[in-house]
PDB file of C-alpha atoms in Angstrom:
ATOM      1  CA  UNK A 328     -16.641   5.844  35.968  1.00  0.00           C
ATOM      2  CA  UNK A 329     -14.901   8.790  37.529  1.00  0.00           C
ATOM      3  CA  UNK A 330     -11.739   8.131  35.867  1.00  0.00           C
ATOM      4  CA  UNK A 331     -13.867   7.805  32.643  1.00  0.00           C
ATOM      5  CA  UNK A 332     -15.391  10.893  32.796  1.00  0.00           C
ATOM      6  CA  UNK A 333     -11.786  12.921  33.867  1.00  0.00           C
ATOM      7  CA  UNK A 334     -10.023  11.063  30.734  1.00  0.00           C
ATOM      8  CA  UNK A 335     -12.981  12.138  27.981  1.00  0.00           C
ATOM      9  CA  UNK A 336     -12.951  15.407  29.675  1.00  0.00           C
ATOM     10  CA  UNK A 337      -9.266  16.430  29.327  1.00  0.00           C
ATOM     11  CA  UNK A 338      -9.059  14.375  26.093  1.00  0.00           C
ATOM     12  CA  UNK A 339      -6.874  11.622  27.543  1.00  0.00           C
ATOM     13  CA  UNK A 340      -8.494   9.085  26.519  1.00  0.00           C
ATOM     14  CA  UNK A 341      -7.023   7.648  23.580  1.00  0.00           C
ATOM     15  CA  UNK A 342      -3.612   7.792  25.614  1.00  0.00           C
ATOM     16  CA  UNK A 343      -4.949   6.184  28.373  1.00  0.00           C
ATOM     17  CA  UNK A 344      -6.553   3.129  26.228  1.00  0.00           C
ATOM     18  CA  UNK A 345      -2.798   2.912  24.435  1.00  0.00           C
ATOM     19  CA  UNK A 346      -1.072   2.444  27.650  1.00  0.00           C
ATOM     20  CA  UNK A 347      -3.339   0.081  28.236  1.00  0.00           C
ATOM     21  CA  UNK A 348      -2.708  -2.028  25.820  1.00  0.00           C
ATOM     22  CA  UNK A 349       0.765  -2.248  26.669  1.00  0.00           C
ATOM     23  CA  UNK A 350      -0.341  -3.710  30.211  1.00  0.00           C
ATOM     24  CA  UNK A 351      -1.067  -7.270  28.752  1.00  0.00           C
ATOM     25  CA  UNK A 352       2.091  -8.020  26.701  1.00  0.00           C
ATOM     26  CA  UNK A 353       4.619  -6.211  29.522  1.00  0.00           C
ATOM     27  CA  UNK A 354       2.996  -8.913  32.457  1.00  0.00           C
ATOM     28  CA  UNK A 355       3.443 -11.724  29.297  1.00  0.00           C
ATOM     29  CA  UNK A 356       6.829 -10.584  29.441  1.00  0.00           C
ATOM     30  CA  UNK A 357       7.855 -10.148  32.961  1.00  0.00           C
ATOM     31  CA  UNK A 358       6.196 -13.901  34.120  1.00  0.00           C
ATOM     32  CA  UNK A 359       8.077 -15.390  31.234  1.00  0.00           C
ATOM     33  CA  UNK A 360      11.199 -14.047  31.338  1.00  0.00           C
ATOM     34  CA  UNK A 361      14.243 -14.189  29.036  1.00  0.00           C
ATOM     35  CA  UNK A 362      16.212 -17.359  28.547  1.00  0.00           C
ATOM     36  CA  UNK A 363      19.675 -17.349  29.234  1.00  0.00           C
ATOM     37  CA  UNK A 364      22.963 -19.005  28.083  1.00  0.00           C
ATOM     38  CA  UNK A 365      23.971 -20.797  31.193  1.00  0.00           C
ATOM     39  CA  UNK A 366      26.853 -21.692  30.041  1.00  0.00           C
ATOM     40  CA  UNK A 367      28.373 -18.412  28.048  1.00  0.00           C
ATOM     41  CA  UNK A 368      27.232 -16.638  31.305  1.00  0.00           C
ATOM     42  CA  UNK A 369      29.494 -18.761  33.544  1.00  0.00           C
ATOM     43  CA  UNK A 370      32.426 -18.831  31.068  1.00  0.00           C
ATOM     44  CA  UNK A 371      31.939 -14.525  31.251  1.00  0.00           C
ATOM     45  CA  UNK A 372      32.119 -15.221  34.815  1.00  0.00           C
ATOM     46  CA  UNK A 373      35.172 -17.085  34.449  1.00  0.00           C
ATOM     47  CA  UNK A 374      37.228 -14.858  32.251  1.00  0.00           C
ATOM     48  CA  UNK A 375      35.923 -11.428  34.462  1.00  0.00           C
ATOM     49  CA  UNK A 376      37.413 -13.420  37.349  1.00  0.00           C
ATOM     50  CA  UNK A 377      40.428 -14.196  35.615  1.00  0.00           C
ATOM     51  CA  UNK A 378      40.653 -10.695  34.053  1.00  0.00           C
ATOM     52  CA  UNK A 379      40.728  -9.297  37.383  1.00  0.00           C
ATOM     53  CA  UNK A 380      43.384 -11.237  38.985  1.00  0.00           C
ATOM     54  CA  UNK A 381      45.713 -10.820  36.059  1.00  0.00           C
ATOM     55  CA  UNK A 382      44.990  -6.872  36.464  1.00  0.00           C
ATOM     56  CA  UNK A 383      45.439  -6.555  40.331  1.00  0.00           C
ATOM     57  CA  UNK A 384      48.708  -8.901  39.898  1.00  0.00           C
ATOM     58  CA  UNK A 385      49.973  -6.373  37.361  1.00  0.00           C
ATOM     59  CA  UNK A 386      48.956  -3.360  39.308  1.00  0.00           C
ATOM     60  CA  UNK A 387      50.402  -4.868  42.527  1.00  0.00           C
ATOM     61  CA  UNK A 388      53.443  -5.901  40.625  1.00  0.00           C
ATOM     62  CA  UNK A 389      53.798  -2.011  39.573  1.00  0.00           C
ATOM     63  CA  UNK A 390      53.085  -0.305  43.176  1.00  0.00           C
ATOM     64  CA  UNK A 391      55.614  -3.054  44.731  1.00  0.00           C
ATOM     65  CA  UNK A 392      52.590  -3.637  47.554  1.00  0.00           C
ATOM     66  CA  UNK A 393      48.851  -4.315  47.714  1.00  0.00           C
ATOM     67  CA  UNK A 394      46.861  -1.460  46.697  1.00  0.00           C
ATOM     68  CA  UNK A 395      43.051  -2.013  47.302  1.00  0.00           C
ATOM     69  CA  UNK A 396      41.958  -0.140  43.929  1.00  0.00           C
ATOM     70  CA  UNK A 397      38.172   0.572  45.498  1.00  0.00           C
ATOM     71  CA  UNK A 398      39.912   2.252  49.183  1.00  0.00           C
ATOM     72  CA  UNK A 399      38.954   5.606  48.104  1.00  0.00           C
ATOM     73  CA  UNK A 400      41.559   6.567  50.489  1.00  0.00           C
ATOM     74  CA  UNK A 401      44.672   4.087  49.213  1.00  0.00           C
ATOM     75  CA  UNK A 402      44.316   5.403  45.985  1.00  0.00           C
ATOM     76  CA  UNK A 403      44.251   9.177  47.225  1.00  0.00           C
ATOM     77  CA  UNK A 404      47.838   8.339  49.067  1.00  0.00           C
ATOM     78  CA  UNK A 405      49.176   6.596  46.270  1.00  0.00           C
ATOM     79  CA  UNK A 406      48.312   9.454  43.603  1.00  0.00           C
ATOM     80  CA  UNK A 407      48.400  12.629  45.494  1.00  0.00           C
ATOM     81  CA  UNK A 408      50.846  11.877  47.991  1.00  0.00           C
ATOM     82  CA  UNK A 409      53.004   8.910  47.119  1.00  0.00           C
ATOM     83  CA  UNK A 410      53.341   9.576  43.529  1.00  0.00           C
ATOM     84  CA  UNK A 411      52.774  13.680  43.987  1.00  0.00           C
ATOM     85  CA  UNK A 412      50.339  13.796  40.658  1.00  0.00           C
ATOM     86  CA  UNK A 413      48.479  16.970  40.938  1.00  0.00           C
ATOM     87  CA  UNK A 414      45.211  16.686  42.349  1.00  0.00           C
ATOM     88  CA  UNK A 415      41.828  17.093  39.879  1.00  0.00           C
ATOM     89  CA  UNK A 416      39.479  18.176  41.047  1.00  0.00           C
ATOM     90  CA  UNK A 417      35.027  17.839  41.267  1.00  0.00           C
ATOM     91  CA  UNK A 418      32.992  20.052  41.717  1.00  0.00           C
ATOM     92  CA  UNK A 419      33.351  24.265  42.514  1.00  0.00           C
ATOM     93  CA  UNK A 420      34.611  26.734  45.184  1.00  0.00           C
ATOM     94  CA  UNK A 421      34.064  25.070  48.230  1.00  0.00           C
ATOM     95  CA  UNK A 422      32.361  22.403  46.895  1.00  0.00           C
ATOM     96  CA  UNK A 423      35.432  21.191  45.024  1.00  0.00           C
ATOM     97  CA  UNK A 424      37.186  18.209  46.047  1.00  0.00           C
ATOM     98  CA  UNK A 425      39.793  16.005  45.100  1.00  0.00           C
ATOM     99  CA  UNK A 426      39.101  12.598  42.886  1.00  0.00           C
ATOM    100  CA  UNK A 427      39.989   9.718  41.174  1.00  0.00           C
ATOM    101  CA  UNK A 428      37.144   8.520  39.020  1.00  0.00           C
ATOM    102  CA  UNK A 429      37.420   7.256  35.374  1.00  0.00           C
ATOM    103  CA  UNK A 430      37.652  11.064  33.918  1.00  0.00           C
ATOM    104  CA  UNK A 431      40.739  12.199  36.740  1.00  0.00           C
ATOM    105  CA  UNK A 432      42.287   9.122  36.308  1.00  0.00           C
ATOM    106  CA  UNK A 433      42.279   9.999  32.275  1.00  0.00           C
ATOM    107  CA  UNK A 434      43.577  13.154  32.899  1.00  0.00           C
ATOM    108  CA  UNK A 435      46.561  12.309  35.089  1.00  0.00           C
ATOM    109  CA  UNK A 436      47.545   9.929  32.311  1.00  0.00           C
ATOM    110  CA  UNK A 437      47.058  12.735  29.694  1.00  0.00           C
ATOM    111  CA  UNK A 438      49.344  14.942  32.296  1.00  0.00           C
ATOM    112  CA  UNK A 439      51.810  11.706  33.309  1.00  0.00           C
ATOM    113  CA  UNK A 440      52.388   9.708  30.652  1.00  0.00           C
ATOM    114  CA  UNK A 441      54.560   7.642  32.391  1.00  0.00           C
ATOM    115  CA  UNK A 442      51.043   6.547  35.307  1.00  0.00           C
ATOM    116  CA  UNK A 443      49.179   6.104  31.914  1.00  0.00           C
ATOM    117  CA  UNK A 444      49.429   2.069  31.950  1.00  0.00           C
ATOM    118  CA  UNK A 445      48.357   2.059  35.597  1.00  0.00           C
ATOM    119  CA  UNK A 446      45.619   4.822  35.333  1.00  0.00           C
ATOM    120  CA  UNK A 447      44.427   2.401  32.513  1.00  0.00           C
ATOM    121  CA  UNK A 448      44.554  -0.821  34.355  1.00  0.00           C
ATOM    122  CA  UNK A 449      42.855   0.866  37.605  1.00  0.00           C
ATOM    123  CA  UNK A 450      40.150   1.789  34.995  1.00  0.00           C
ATOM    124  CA  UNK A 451      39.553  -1.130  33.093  1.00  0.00           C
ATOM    125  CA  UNK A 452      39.742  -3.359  36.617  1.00  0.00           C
ATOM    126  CA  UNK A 453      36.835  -1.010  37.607  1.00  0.00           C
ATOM    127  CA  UNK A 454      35.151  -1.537  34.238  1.00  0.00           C
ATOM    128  CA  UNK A 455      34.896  -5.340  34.798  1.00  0.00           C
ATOM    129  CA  UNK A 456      34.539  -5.074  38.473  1.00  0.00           C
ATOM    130  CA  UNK A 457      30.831  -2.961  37.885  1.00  0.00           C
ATOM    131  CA  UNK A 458      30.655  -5.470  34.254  1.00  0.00           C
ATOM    132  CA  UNK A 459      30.479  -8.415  37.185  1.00  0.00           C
ATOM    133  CA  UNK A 460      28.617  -6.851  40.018  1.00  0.00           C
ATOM    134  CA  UNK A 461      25.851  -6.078  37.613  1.00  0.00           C
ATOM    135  CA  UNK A 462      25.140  -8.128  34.684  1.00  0.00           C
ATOM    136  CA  UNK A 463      27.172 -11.116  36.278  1.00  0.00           C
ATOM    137  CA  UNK A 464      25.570 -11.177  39.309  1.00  0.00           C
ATOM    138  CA  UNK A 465      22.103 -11.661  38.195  1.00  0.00           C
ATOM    139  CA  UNK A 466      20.113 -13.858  40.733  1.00  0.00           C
ATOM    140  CA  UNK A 467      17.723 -16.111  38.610  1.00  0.00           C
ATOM    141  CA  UNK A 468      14.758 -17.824  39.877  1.00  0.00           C
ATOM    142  CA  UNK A 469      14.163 -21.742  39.697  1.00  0.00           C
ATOM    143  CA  UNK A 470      13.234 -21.686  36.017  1.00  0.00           C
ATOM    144  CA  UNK A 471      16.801 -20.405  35.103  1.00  0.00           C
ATOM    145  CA  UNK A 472      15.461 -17.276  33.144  1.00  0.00           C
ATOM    146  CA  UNK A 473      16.290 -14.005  33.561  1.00  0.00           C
ATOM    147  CA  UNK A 474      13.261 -11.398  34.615  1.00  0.00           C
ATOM    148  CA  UNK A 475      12.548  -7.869  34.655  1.00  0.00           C
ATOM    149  CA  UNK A 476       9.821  -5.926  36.261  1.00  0.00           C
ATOM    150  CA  UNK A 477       8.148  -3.732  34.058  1.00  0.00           C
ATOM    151  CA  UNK A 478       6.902  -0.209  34.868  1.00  0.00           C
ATOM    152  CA  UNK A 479       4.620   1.143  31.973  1.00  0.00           C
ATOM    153  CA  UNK A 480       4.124   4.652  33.351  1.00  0.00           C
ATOM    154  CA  UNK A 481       8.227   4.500  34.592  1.00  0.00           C
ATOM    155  CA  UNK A 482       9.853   8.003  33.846  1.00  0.00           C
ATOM    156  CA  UNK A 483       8.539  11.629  32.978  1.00  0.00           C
ATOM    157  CA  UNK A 484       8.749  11.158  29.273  1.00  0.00           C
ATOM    158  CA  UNK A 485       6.598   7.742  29.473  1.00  0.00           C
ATOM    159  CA  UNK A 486       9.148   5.941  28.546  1.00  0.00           C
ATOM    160  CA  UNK A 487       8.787   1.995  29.616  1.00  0.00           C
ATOM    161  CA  UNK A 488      11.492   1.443  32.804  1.00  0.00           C
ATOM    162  CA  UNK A 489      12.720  -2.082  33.591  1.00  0.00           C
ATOM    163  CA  UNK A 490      14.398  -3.128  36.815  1.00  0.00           C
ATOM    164  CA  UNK A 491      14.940  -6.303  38.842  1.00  0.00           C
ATOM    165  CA  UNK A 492      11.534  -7.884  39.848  1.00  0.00           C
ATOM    166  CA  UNK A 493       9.481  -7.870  43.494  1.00  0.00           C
ATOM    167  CA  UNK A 494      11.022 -10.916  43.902  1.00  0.00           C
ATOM    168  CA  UNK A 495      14.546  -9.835  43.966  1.00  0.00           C
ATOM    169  CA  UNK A 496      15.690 -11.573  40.918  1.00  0.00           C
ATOM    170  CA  UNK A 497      16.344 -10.497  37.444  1.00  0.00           C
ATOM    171  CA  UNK A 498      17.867  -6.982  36.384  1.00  0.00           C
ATOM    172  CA  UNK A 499      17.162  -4.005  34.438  1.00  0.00           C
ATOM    173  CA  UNK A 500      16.912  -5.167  30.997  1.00  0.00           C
ATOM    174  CA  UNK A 501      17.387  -2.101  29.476  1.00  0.00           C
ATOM    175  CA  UNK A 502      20.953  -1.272  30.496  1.00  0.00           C
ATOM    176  CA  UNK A 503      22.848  -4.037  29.753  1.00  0.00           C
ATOM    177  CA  UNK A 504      26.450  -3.991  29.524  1.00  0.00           C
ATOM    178  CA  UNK A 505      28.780  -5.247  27.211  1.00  0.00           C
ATOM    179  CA  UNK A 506      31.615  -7.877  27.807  1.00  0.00           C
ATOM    180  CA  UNK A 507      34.608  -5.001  28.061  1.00  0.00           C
ATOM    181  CA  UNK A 508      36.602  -5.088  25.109  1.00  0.00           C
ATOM    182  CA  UNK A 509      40.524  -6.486  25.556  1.00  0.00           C
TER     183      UNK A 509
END
């Protein structure tokens, strides 16, 4: 009655009766669930993997060793001191530090055209390497479909969030990513 009374008094009503309504068709959706292609999802599986391999083979093939592509700290030594690129640089004055994400390792093969095939294969590797950890990885309950958990009142701008459910299945349904392109 108290939350009545505060709603009618700041004229909040109406928006609190329309998100509401939303309650009853996101808890339809989140016990549900989404079917899935079991079999398309294990054939992405499948080609990730095999994308992957034929990427660090190539990559290894190039370096003439092993280079662990997520060892923040092989990369560093193979770019800024093995192969003497000039550092780029994050952030400002002291803040500023040196880096290899996707953007740095554009611009060294902007700078290098020569590292451009490798800067491209470390990049796409780490494309399909988040591609699998994410969307690939999803843990599915014993009715084989995928969930969400659904927060109505999610974000500042009341805009409906989705993430994995309590139970630890599912995913964000709103972020999905697309199979990388060849």
């Amino acid at each position: 009655e108290v939350l009545r009374d505060a709603l009618h008094r700041e004229n909040l009503y109406k928006q609190y009766r329309f998100s509401m309504s939303r309650s009853g068709p996101a808890l339809d959706m989140m016990m549900r669930g989404f079917p899935l292609d079991h079999d398309l999802l294990q054939q992405y599986r499948d080609s990730v993997k095999e994308d992957i391999q034929e990427i660090e083979e190539w990559i290894n093939g190039v370096c003439g060793h092993e280079l662990n592509t997520g060892s923040v700290v092989q990369m560093k030594n193979l770019f800024y001191e093995d192969l003497a690129v000039k550092k780029v640089m994050k952030g400002r004055g002291r803040d500023a530090r040196a880096t290899l994400d996707d953007s740095a390792l554009e611009i060294i093969a902007r700078r290098n055209p020569t590292l451009g095939p490798l800067c491209h294969a470390i990049s796409d590797k780490q494309s399909l390497l988040h591609f699998r950890n994410g969307m690939l990885s999803i843990r599915l309950p014993e009715d084989g479909r995928a969930h969400t958990g659904i927060d109505l009142a999610g974000t500042d701008t009341l805009r409906i969030r989705s993430s994995g459910d309590c139970f630890g299945t599912g995913l964000n349904m709103q972020n999905i990513n697309r199979m990388p392109e060849d």
